[in-house]
Amino acid sequence: MSGSSPPPTNRSLLRFSPLWLVTACLAYATLRTLVSKVGGPGAPLDDSYIHLQYARAIAEGHPFRYTAGAAPTPGATSLLWPLVLAPFHVLGLHEDRLLYATWLLGFVSLGLLSLEVTRLANGLVRRSAAIGAGAMTLAFGGYTWFAASGMEVVPFAWALTLATRRAAEWAEAPEPASRREAVELVCLSALCPALRPEGAVVSAVIAAVIAWFPRGRRPFAALALLSPALPPLVSLLATGQAVPSTAFAKWLVLNPYYGNGLFAAAVRDNVRLFFDTLLDGKSWTSVFLPSGGRLPLALGIPAIMVAGSRRGRIPRALVTTALALAILCPTTYETFLVNRVRYIWPFFGAWFIGLAALADSLGEAIDAGLEKVGARPLDTPAWACFGVVGLLASKLPYTMEDLGDSARAVSLQQVSLARWAKTALPPEARVGVNDTGAMAYLGGHRTFDVVGLTTFGEARYWIAGAGSRFEHYERLDRSLLPTHFVVYPGWFSLDPLLGEELTSRTVSHTILGGTTMEAHVADYSLLRSAETPVDVVTSGRKVADVLDVADLESEAAHDYRLLDATQARDVLVEELDHADGARTERTREHFRLRLVPGGFVVARVGAKTPTRIAFFRDGRLLGRADVEEDAWEELRLDVPRTVPDGTATVDVVAEGAAFDALHYWSYE
């Protein structure tokens, strides 16, 4: 009939058609820029290829094994994202073409995120302001950049916002909840941490909401609270390790150098950096945010609570505020600023709701004032929100250019070297890398991840420092070590292991870990070259004990204290044709070592300036020695015959300038 209305389903589709039209146009403009820069599909982050590699591994039937024959490892921080991508590989989207699937999912998630931000804002602000918050989401370059990145950032943001909105609606509903509603909310609490570990914050929010507003389903609160344990449990069963490798490599909580208050200081500095710089559109966020927005963004958080109080929606305001403040979780990461600050953006939709709430509060006051003087209200909140949309959208051309330039840089460096390795290196080659994504996914060889994200057990040595990695490689069987390295030499910091240079790629872009990435044949000729004293004659004497400084296993066996050690001061020291791991700039050493009466101790130490060091056994002076200005020298210290035989606590104390510690031997 000509005058009939469209059915409800069609009306719903028509209602959201502007949203999907804008999203589609945004996707077209963004991907057109990227493809034109790269010459085809490409990713702006090497990490994107890590997910693609794990997706291929799942499709090929060996999940958690990063490359064929490797030990299973929890290297994908997102348990779910590779699983979602795996069917597309089965359907024939191989190599770069799998990025098409990530783009589809990324931009669909962006549209859904905009919708969920609007829905979450409804009830806190008037509808025009809620629509404005959703429009800010679409206009925000950070979401556009990451929708095209191949990463899980935007799907994760959508899941967080959806789960928060459903938690708010649960708290607001007066009637008892159905079992289906409770199961849905628990599933959402499990979905978020399965996409990224930070999702556990929303799981805790959901558990608290169900416990406080049980609606006859309080037992489900325990299920929601336990749901973040599911990814670690799966990882533990599959790999023997519950914690993702990235946590060992990047999370300050697990970093051995951040004790004694240093962790709190580092987080405090990151929080200050977030509010003073990142939120203000400076430096790392200048590509996405207009400068000068720190104050309104910060005021938006209390504005959420004010809006909830005014409209009787305190639970909705509380869960929205919790989502916004969860953005501070990444301040506990050592890698807080990397990859276009990707860790903070999943929570940023709640900050747009804060801006909408701020505009709504101020706008209502302005409109009320206009009504009092007989003027027509201007719907000020809507105008203010869409003013913000305009400011955000003004950054989109810059964002798209940066996305394309980043993808081109990765293509010219990591991807190019991976394609070179596929044809230039023998099939049995094992490639040591510090950017492991493209090399594994496109290079066709087994990889050895020196950072430890995708090679089991290597992360703790990366965090320790270059000297500890060298000592660790001395312990490894040669068959487990790389035959070649494709690394940034400055990052790798173990030049003696880099043999003949085969090729390199020099590209200048901030998204890369370095300007030049080089491919070398591995050279292990200096491994174990400094296991015995070089200068002090020890022939005829039996070794009673050895502490190899920077060797983590040796340090643990001798109760070696890190004290003020740092990763930067854990280095490799070369002396002629010898190399040894060292901890530099030490003012004190504390460890346990077996001392033999009538024997002697050899200490391999170095110094930037001449100094004197004192040796103490169980708090009693054993002797002193002068250290010259040298990379290393070996000092002999005789042990009196009156000293009891056995393991003693040894302290080595600088009585002048700091010294470098490399090795301690005790001889009978």
XYZ file of C-alpha atoms in Angstrom:
668
model
C 0.000 0.000 0.000
C 1.302 3.406 -0.932
C 0.561 4.999 2.460
C 1.764 2.140 4.702
C 4.700 2.543 7.096
C 7.811 0.414 6.739
C 7.956 -2.635 9.049
C 9.804 -2.253 12.401
C 12.943 -3.999 11.160
C 13.252 -1.646 8.201
C 12.555 1.357 10.425
C 15.417 0.270 12.691
C 17.748 -0.047 9.718
C 16.715 3.352 8.395
C 17.210 4.858 11.837
C 20.878 3.899 11.926
C 21.615 4.324 8.225
C 23.331 7.729 8.739
C 25.685 6.123 11.248
C 26.691 3.353 8.846
C 26.948 5.748 5.917
C 29.361 7.994 7.847
C 31.337 4.965 9.033
C 31.570 3.587 5.496
C 32.754 6.936 4.134
C 35.305 7.177 6.912
C 36.550 3.653 6.168
C 36.808 4.385 2.453
C 38.769 7.601 2.932
C 41.077 6.033 5.515
C 41.845 2.822 3.647
C 42.183 4.633 0.337
C 44.931 6.765 1.881
C 46.655 3.723 3.395
C 46.545 1.609 0.225
C 47.745 4.495 -1.928
C 50.764 4.962 0.370
C 51.660 1.277 0.584
C 50.599 0.135 -2.871
C 48.354 -2.562 -1.389
C 47.170 -3.802 1.995
C 49.530 -3.016 4.843
C 49.625 -2.623 8.614
C 50.964 0.445 10.437
C 52.328 -1.667 13.315
C 54.575 -4.704 13.245
C 52.557 -5.992 16.223
C 49.556 -6.345 13.908
C 51.309 -9.222 12.170
C 51.719 -11.036 15.503
C 47.939 -11.434 15.659
C 47.838 -12.527 12.022
C 50.523 -15.120 12.703
C 48.658 -16.546 15.688
C 45.449 -16.551 13.631
C 47.214 -18.592 10.951
C 48.570 -20.944 13.615
C 45.021 -21.530 14.880
C 43.761 -22.106 11.334
C 46.574 -24.585 10.699
C 45.803 -26.507 13.869
C 48.685 -25.542 16.159
C 47.339 -22.707 18.352
C 49.821 -20.989 20.669
C 52.760 -22.221 18.553
C 54.007 -19.040 16.981
C 56.022 -20.781 14.270
C 56.039 -24.430 13.254
C 58.046 -26.555 15.657
C 58.312 -23.850 18.311
C 57.219 -24.335 21.912
C 53.699 -23.037 22.655
C 53.820 -19.540 24.091
C 51.164 -17.019 25.237
C 52.550 -14.267 23.036
C 49.237 -12.844 21.829
C 48.004 -10.540 24.587
C 44.537 -10.852 23.082
C 43.325 -14.422 23.377
C 40.201 -13.791 21.297
C 41.349 -11.562 18.420
C 43.451 -14.204 16.603
C 40.632 -16.707 17.137
C 38.183 -14.322 15.447
C 40.573 -13.863 12.503
C 41.393 -17.563 12.026
C 38.218 -18.433 10.021
C 39.088 -15.753 7.476
C 42.437 -17.469 6.907
C 40.575 -20.747 6.392
C 38.390 -18.995 3.820
C 41.463 -18.038 1.799
C 42.571 -14.640 3.094
C 46.286 -15.381 3.372
C 49.296 -13.125 3.941
C 48.450 -9.419 3.455
C 44.883 -10.205 2.400
C 44.006 -11.212 5.963
C 44.207 -7.491 6.750
C 40.963 -7.063 4.802
C 39.208 -9.020 7.553
C 40.742 -6.842 10.260
C 39.600 -3.718 8.427
C 36.044 -5.015 8.096
C 35.871 -5.941 11.767
C 37.628 -2.737 12.806
C 35.273 -0.331 11.062
C 32.125 -2.318 11.905
C 33.302 -2.142 15.519
C 33.820 1.602 15.128
C 30.198 2.073 14.049
C 28.994 -0.112 16.908
C 31.223 1.770 19.355
C 29.686 5.079 18.313
C 26.241 3.579 18.839
C 27.139 2.201 22.278
C 28.670 5.504 23.416
C 25.382 7.184 22.469
C 23.343 4.564 24.313
C 25.524 4.743 27.423
C 25.277 8.550 27.431
C 21.474 8.408 27.164
C 19.971 8.827 30.591
C 22.911 10.922 31.735
C 22.484 13.738 29.212
C 19.775 14.933 26.874
C 19.511 13.025 23.627
C 21.156 15.682 21.456
C 24.226 15.638 23.722
C 24.284 11.812 23.699
C 24.263 11.830 19.900
C 27.065 14.365 20.096
C 29.132 11.951 22.204
C 28.600 9.241 19.599
C 29.585 11.664 16.852
C 32.783 12.529 18.736
C 33.644 8.830 18.657
C 33.335 8.748 14.866
C 35.283 11.983 14.473
C 38.135 10.859 16.732
C 41.242 10.022 14.730
C 42.524 7.553 17.333
C 39.655 5.188 16.583
C 39.957 5.671 12.828
C 43.705 4.954 12.955
C 43.266 1.772 14.949
C 40.231 0.535 13.038
C 42.647 0.258 10.103
C 45.599 -1.006 12.156
C 44.861 -4.730 12.238
C 44.829 -4.580 16.049
C 42.024 -5.329 18.498
C 41.839 -1.768 19.873
C 38.461 -0.712 18.446
C 36.676 -4.080 18.899
C 37.917 -4.009 22.485
C 36.618 -0.462 22.963
C 33.216 -1.542 21.642
C 33.113 -4.576 23.973
C 34.023 -2.430 26.994
C 31.348 0.153 26.234
C 28.681 -2.441 25.452
C 29.393 -4.297 28.700
C 29.321 -1.043 30.692
C 26.010 -0.010 29.123
C 24.412 -3.388 29.871
C 25.680 -3.199 33.458
C 24.055 0.233 33.812
C 20.761 -1.068 32.433
C 20.910 -4.039 34.815
C 21.225 -1.663 37.780
C 18.362 0.534 36.535
C 15.828 -2.236 35.878
C 13.401 -2.633 38.808
C 12.053 -6.125 38.074
C 13.820 -9.463 38.740
C 16.218 -10.455 35.989
C 15.757 -13.442 33.744
C 18.403 -16.141 33.566
C 19.120 -15.066 29.987
C 19.910 -11.509 31.100
C 22.256 -12.765 33.815
C 24.049 -15.135 31.440
C 24.412 -12.334 28.884
C 26.024 -10.037 31.434
C 28.424 -12.751 32.625
C 29.352 -13.497 28.995
C 30.160 -9.817 28.493
C 32.300 -9.898 31.629
C 34.243 -12.776 30.059
C 34.418 -11.184 26.599
C 36.316 -8.078 27.725
C 39.369 -9.770 29.342
C 39.434 -12.304 26.504
C 40.069 -9.393 24.130
C 42.660 -7.753 26.408
C 43.642 -8.280 30.065
C 42.616 -4.714 30.980
C 39.028 -5.829 30.384
C 39.140 -7.363 33.858
C 38.281 -3.870 35.166
C 34.872 -4.040 33.489
C 34.440 -7.626 34.702
C 34.899 -6.331 38.264
C 32.381 -3.540 37.587
C 29.815 -6.067 36.351
C 30.391 -8.288 39.383
C 29.889 -5.303 41.696
C 26.699 -4.266 39.890
C 25.174 -7.750 40.132
C 26.161 -8.015 43.802
C 24.708 -4.580 44.657
C 21.616 -4.910 42.452
C 21.103 -8.684 42.467
C 17.607 -8.748 40.935
C 17.352 -12.319 42.179
C 20.612 -13.412 40.505
C 23.349 -12.644 43.064
C 25.298 -15.923 42.446
C 26.114 -14.646 38.970
C 28.260 -11.931 40.572
C 30.821 -14.599 41.498
C 30.851 -15.890 37.922
C 31.474 -12.382 36.602
C 34.251 -11.842 39.109
C 35.923 -15.125 38.141
C 35.534 -14.642 34.374
C 38.912 -12.848 33.927
C 40.581 -16.075 35.086
C 39.434 -17.872 31.927
C 42.141 -16.559 29.524
C 44.993 -17.284 31.992
C 43.560 -20.763 32.589
C 43.432 -21.482 28.853
C 46.958 -20.152 28.489
C 48.214 -22.246 31.408
C 46.733 -25.428 29.981
C 48.038 -24.712 26.476
C 51.506 -23.353 27.256
C 52.288 -23.986 30.913
C 52.318 -20.238 31.560
C 49.250 -18.347 32.772
C 50.585 -14.805 32.394
C 50.961 -13.471 28.825
C 54.561 -13.007 27.731
C 53.845 -9.347 27.112
C 53.169 -8.894 30.822
C 56.688 -10.078 31.660
C 58.154 -7.832 28.977
C 56.055 -4.703 29.538
C 54.276 -4.658 32.914
C 56.104 -2.772 35.643
C 54.527 -4.970 38.320
C 56.631 -7.908 37.105
C 59.774 -5.890 36.400
C 62.507 -6.736 38.940
C 63.964 -3.221 38.803
C 60.863 -1.441 40.120
C 60.961 -2.320 43.819
C 61.579 -0.053 46.789
C 59.038 2.583 45.768
C 60.240 2.885 42.170
C 57.032 1.304 40.865
C 54.862 3.923 42.560
C 57.149 6.693 41.306
C 57.024 5.407 37.718
C 53.230 5.131 37.767
C 52.951 8.590 39.302
C 55.110 10.011 36.507
C 52.996 8.243 33.878
C 49.765 9.552 35.392
C 51.186 13.077 35.389
C 52.279 12.603 31.774
C 48.792 11.423 30.865
C 47.055 14.482 32.279
C 49.684 17.080 31.402
C 50.639 15.927 27.900
C 48.556 13.141 26.380
C 45.177 14.533 27.371
C 46.242 17.946 26.113
C 46.927 16.769 22.556
C 50.668 17.255 22.806
C 53.576 15.168 21.545
C 52.422 11.524 21.324
C 48.725 12.407 20.926
C 49.059 15.452 18.687
C 48.132 13.325 15.682
C 44.671 12.661 17.182
C 43.681 15.381 19.653
C 43.564 19.162 19.266
C 45.841 20.913 21.734
C 44.428 22.608 24.794
C 41.689 20.095 25.560
C 43.033 18.894 28.899
C 40.800 21.025 31.119
C 37.396 20.231 29.544
C 38.303 16.550 29.273
C 39.320 16.418 32.933
C 36.214 18.351 34.039
C 34.072 15.923 32.085
C 34.710 13.104 34.583
C 33.091 14.824 37.598
C 30.445 16.128 35.187
C 29.377 12.510 34.604
C 28.655 12.121 38.316
C 26.845 15.463 38.437
C 24.684 14.414 35.476
C 23.903 11.064 37.092
C 22.928 12.754 40.360
C 20.662 15.292 38.655
C 18.808 12.644 36.685
C 18.719 9.933 39.341
C 21.087 7.718 37.349
C 23.883 7.301 39.890
C 24.651 3.651 38.923
C 25.017 4.598 35.250
C 27.247 7.500 36.198
C 29.376 5.283 38.443
C 29.991 2.566 35.847
C 30.718 5.180 33.163
C 33.196 6.910 35.462
C 34.833 3.555 36.237
C 35.263 2.927 32.510
C 36.782 6.381 32.046
C 39.236 6.013 34.943
C 40.282 2.547 33.777
C 42.308 4.467 31.180
C 44.940 4.789 33.921
C 45.601 1.023 33.936
C 48.222 1.368 31.162
C 50.203 3.788 33.320
C 51.545 0.635 34.974
C 53.193 -0.389 31.665
C 56.782 0.302 30.745
C 55.550 0.628 27.148
C 52.904 3.206 28.063
C 53.728 5.508 25.122
C 54.385 3.094 22.264
C 52.339 2.425 19.123
C 50.485 5.744 19.078
C 49.566 5.244 22.752
C 47.267 2.405 21.758
C 46.679 1.127 25.284
C 44.632 4.130 26.429
C 42.191 4.568 23.536
C 39.787 1.685 24.297
C 38.574 3.667 27.328
C 38.324 7.038 25.639
C 34.664 6.778 24.629
C 33.720 7.386 28.265
C 35.701 10.652 28.154
C 33.542 11.785 25.237
C 30.504 11.083 27.427
C 32.184 13.293 30.017
C 32.482 16.107 27.473
C 28.805 15.636 26.589
C 27.869 15.758 30.293
C 29.914 18.928 30.761
C 28.279 20.543 27.738
C 24.871 19.415 28.959
C 25.336 20.918 32.419
C 26.665 24.232 31.145
C 24.226 24.313 28.266
C 21.179 23.798 30.450
C 22.255 26.707 32.614
C 22.694 28.915 29.545
C 19.356 27.872 28.069
C 17.615 28.433 31.408
C 19.090 31.932 31.510
C 17.832 32.627 28.000
C 14.330 31.470 28.931
C 14.286 33.799 31.927
C 14.887 36.811 29.714
C 12.304 35.603 27.210
C 14.799 34.438 24.572
C 14.502 31.162 22.704
C 16.733 28.322 24.021
C 19.538 27.408 21.625
C 20.029 23.736 22.616
C 23.510 24.799 23.671
C 24.691 21.251 24.615
C 24.162 20.055 21.051
C 26.041 23.024 19.591
C 28.882 22.563 22.076
C 29.152 18.819 21.373
C 29.222 19.286 17.652
C 31.796 22.029 18.071
C 33.995 19.359 19.681
C 33.161 17.031 16.791
C 34.450 19.679 14.399
C 37.682 20.091 16.334
C 38.262 16.336 16.383
C 37.386 15.977 12.712
C 39.897 18.684 11.829
C 42.633 16.227 12.859
C 41.338 13.408 10.634
C 43.317 14.338 7.495
C 46.509 14.422 9.555
C 45.537 11.120 11.208
C 44.949 9.422 7.852
C 48.246 10.677 6.482
C 50.071 9.420 9.547
C 48.345 6.046 9.263
C 49.393 5.704 5.626
C 52.941 6.882 6.316
C 53.232 4.447 9.238
C 52.014 1.518 7.152
C 54.419 2.499 4.392
C 57.316 2.669 6.864
C 56.532 -0.800 8.236
C 56.208 -2.100 4.688
C 59.556 -0.635 3.625
C 61.364 -1.953 6.691
C 59.947 -4.987 8.538
C 57.838 -6.341 5.677
C 60.603 -5.789 3.120
C 63.144 -7.619 5.280
C 60.694 -10.465 5.864
C 60.200 -10.915 2.120
C 63.968 -10.736 1.641
C 64.488 -13.439 4.279
C 61.928 -15.698 2.612
C 64.043 -15.982 -0.511
C 67.566 -15.167 0.680
C 67.895 -17.358 3.782
C 67.994 -21.165 3.773
C 64.790 -22.955 4.832
C 66.375 -24.233 8.039
C 67.412 -20.732 9.163
C 66.183 -19.485 12.519
C 65.910 -15.705 12.642
C 66.506 -13.712 15.816
C 64.283 -10.622 15.856
C 63.206 -7.816 18.144
C 60.181 -7.023 15.956
C 58.687 -10.444 15.505
C 55.440 -9.851 13.594
C 56.147 -9.428 9.894
C 59.251 -11.649 9.948
C 57.302 -14.639 11.235
C 54.134 -14.015 9.216
C 55.726 -13.202 5.871
C 59.297 -14.494 6.201
C 58.562 -18.211 6.247
C 61.205 -19.060 8.883
C 61.220 -19.962 12.536
C 61.902 -16.954 14.704
C 63.677 -16.369 17.991
C 62.101 -13.363 19.683
C 64.834 -11.669 21.719
C 62.173 -9.538 23.447
C 60.398 -12.712 24.501
C 56.853 -11.953 23.353
C 56.599 -15.012 21.135
C 59.525 -17.210 22.211
C 58.878 -18.986 25.471
C 60.937 -17.883 28.463
C 62.920 -15.088 26.807
C 61.048 -12.088 28.238
C 62.760 -12.141 31.650
C 66.179 -11.884 30.011
C 65.088 -8.992 27.809
C 63.825 -7.101 30.840
C 67.037 -7.856 32.737
C 69.291 -6.280 30.106
C 71.819 -6.983 27.380
C 74.427 -8.522 29.693
C 71.899 -11.014 31.048
C 70.808 -11.960 27.537
C 74.413 -12.687 26.589
C 74.877 -14.837 29.700
C 71.594 -16.621 28.939
C 72.688 -17.378 25.380
C 75.854 -18.920 26.820
C 73.667 -21.411 28.667
C 71.468 -22.280 25.682
C 72.226 -25.173 23.378
C 73.560 -23.819 20.092
C 70.751 -25.585 18.215
C 68.245 -23.327 19.992
C 70.013 -20.081 19.095
C 69.284 -18.084 15.944
C 71.374 -18.663 12.837
C 70.713 -15.074 11.754
C 69.626 -11.821 13.357
C 67.344 -9.176 11.840
C 67.352 -6.457 14.485
C 67.848 -2.831 15.366
C 71.475 -2.983 16.555
C 70.881 -0.221 19.096
C 68.031 -2.165 20.674
C 69.822 -5.486 20.473
C 72.926 -4.110 22.242
C 74.961 -7.275 21.619
C 77.195 -6.268 18.731
C 79.641 -9.222 19.134
C 76.831 -11.601 18.143
C 76.241 -9.756 14.863
C 78.480 -11.313 12.249
C 78.534 -10.551 8.536
C 75.924 -7.980 7.524
C 73.731 -9.305 4.710
C 71.355 -6.419 4.087
C 69.595 -3.559 5.842
C 66.619 -1.226 5.512
C 66.836 2.422 6.511
C 63.515 4.196 6.983
C 62.870 7.285 9.086
C 59.503 7.306 10.845
C 58.422 7.606 14.463
C 56.347 4.412 14.354
C 59.494 2.325 13.902
C 61.780 1.114 16.655
C 64.802 2.539 14.871
C 65.931 4.108 11.639
C 67.981 1.161 10.383
C 67.164 -2.524 10.758
C 69.987 -4.877 9.781
C 70.248 -8.543 8.842
C 73.358 -10.395 10.030
C 74.747 -13.872 10.210
C 74.911 -14.873 13.878
C 78.406 -15.011 15.378
C 78.799 -16.905 18.656
C 82.582 -17.018 18.818
C 82.678 -14.934 22.012
C 80.154 -16.991 23.947
C 81.831 -18.510 27.021
C 85.038 -16.640 26.175
C 85.334 -15.147 29.660
C 84.332 -18.054 31.896
C 87.733 -18.214 33.600
C 90.122 -15.465 34.768
C 92.183 -13.982 31.968
C 94.912 -12.123 33.864
C 95.240 -13.872 37.234
C 97.110 -17.177 37.286
C 94.847 -19.852 38.769
C 96.512 -23.037 37.450
C 96.641 -25.829 39.965
C 93.842 -24.349 42.064
C 90.377 -25.862 42.166
C 87.368 -23.613 41.816
C 85.266 -23.590 44.969
C 82.475 -21.304 43.746
C 81.655 -18.887 40.904
C 79.255 -15.958 40.725
C 78.741 -14.791 37.154
C 77.255 -11.311 37.490
C 74.319 -10.603 35.120
C 73.743 -14.344 34.708
C 70.269 -14.572 36.242
C 70.591 -18.224 37.216
C 74.001 -17.688 38.814
C 72.737 -14.597 40.627
C 69.724 -16.468 41.981
C 71.945 -19.312 43.216
C 74.086 -16.817 45.124
C 71.297 -14.637 46.552
C 72.648 -11.702 44.564
C 70.845 -8.434 45.399
C 69.963 -6.072 42.575
C 69.954 -3.053 44.908
C 70.007 -0.002 42.590
C 70.576 -2.003 39.388
C 68.691 -1.037 36.225
C 68.159 -2.560 32.805
C 70.296 0.131 31.184
C 73.220 -0.742 33.462
C 73.065 -4.461 32.621
C 75.496 -4.517 29.686
C 77.982 -6.586 27.733
C 81.647 -5.643 28.188
C 84.223 -6.566 25.529
C 87.921 -6.767 26.278
C 90.093 -7.850 23.328
C 88.776 -11.293 22.346
C 86.674 -11.782 25.479
C 83.147 -10.698 26.395
C 81.334 -10.844 29.715
C 78.012 -9.611 31.081
C 78.265 -6.870 33.678
C 76.266 -4.697 36.020
C 77.743 -1.230 35.859
C 77.850 1.790 38.188
C 77.654 -0.272 41.371
C 78.332 1.292 44.721
C 77.665 -1.923 46.597
C 77.407 -5.643 45.917
C 75.717 -8.126 48.241
C 75.749 -11.885 47.600
C 76.716 -15.243 49.068
C 79.874 -17.081 48.003
C 81.801 -20.059 49.336
C 85.160 -18.989 50.770
C 87.960 -21.460 51.531
C 90.593 -20.712 54.200
C 93.965 -20.212 52.558
C 92.331 -19.793 49.167
C 91.709 -16.613 47.214
C 89.022 -14.685 45.403
C 89.355 -13.270 41.906
C 87.085 -10.311 41.181
C 86.624 -9.101 37.621
C 85.627 -5.457 37.893
C 85.906 -2.244 35.909
C 85.583 1.484 36.491
C 85.016 4.692 34.539
C 87.324 6.530 36.961
C 89.855 5.075 39.420
C 88.340 3.954 42.715
C 88.887 1.677 45.686
C 86.628 -1.165 46.776
C 86.421 -2.970 50.096
C 85.450 -6.642 50.543
C 83.547 -7.757 53.620
C 82.783 -11.291 54.797
C 79.788 -11.525 57.113
C 80.280 -7.869 57.964
C 84.022 -8.150 58.667
C 86.628 -6.536 56.453
C 88.361 -9.076 54.240
C 90.528 -6.630 52.288
C 90.704 -3.643 49.970
C 91.823 -3.211 46.369
C 92.344 -0.339 43.948
C 90.508 -0.381 40.614
C 92.065 1.377 37.649
C 90.155 3.149 34.896
C 89.503 0.237 32.541
C 86.711 -1.822 30.962
C 87.776 -4.598 33.274
C 90.625 -5.836 35.376
C 90.988 -8.848 37.643
C 91.877 -8.451 41.295
C 93.153 -11.206 43.556
C 92.184 -11.157 47.217
C 93.684 -13.780 49.550
C 91.399 -15.458 52.073
C 93.008 -15.776 55.553
C 93.406 -19.283 56.927
C 91.399 -18.184 59.959
C 88.267 -17.781 57.851
C 85.893 -20.733 58.314
C 85.259 -22.893 55.255
C 81.756 -22.397 53.892
C 79.328 -20.046 52.239
C 79.507 -16.524 53.562
C 77.704 -13.247 52.949
C 79.982 -11.031 50.879
C 79.628 -7.282 50.501
C 81.732 -5.316 48.036
C 81.577 -1.597 48.737
C 82.907 1.313 46.701
C 84.972 3.685 48.817
C 85.226 6.193 45.982
C 83.598 6.256 42.563
C 81.232 3.503 41.431
C 82.592 0.350 39.801
C 81.392 -2.278 37.328
C 80.943 -5.882 38.473
C 81.432 -8.780 36.042
C 82.560 -11.991 37.767
C 83.659 -13.444 41.110
C 85.592 -16.710 41.496
C 86.521 -18.408 44.768
C 89.468 -20.824 44.665
C 90.567 -23.427 47.136
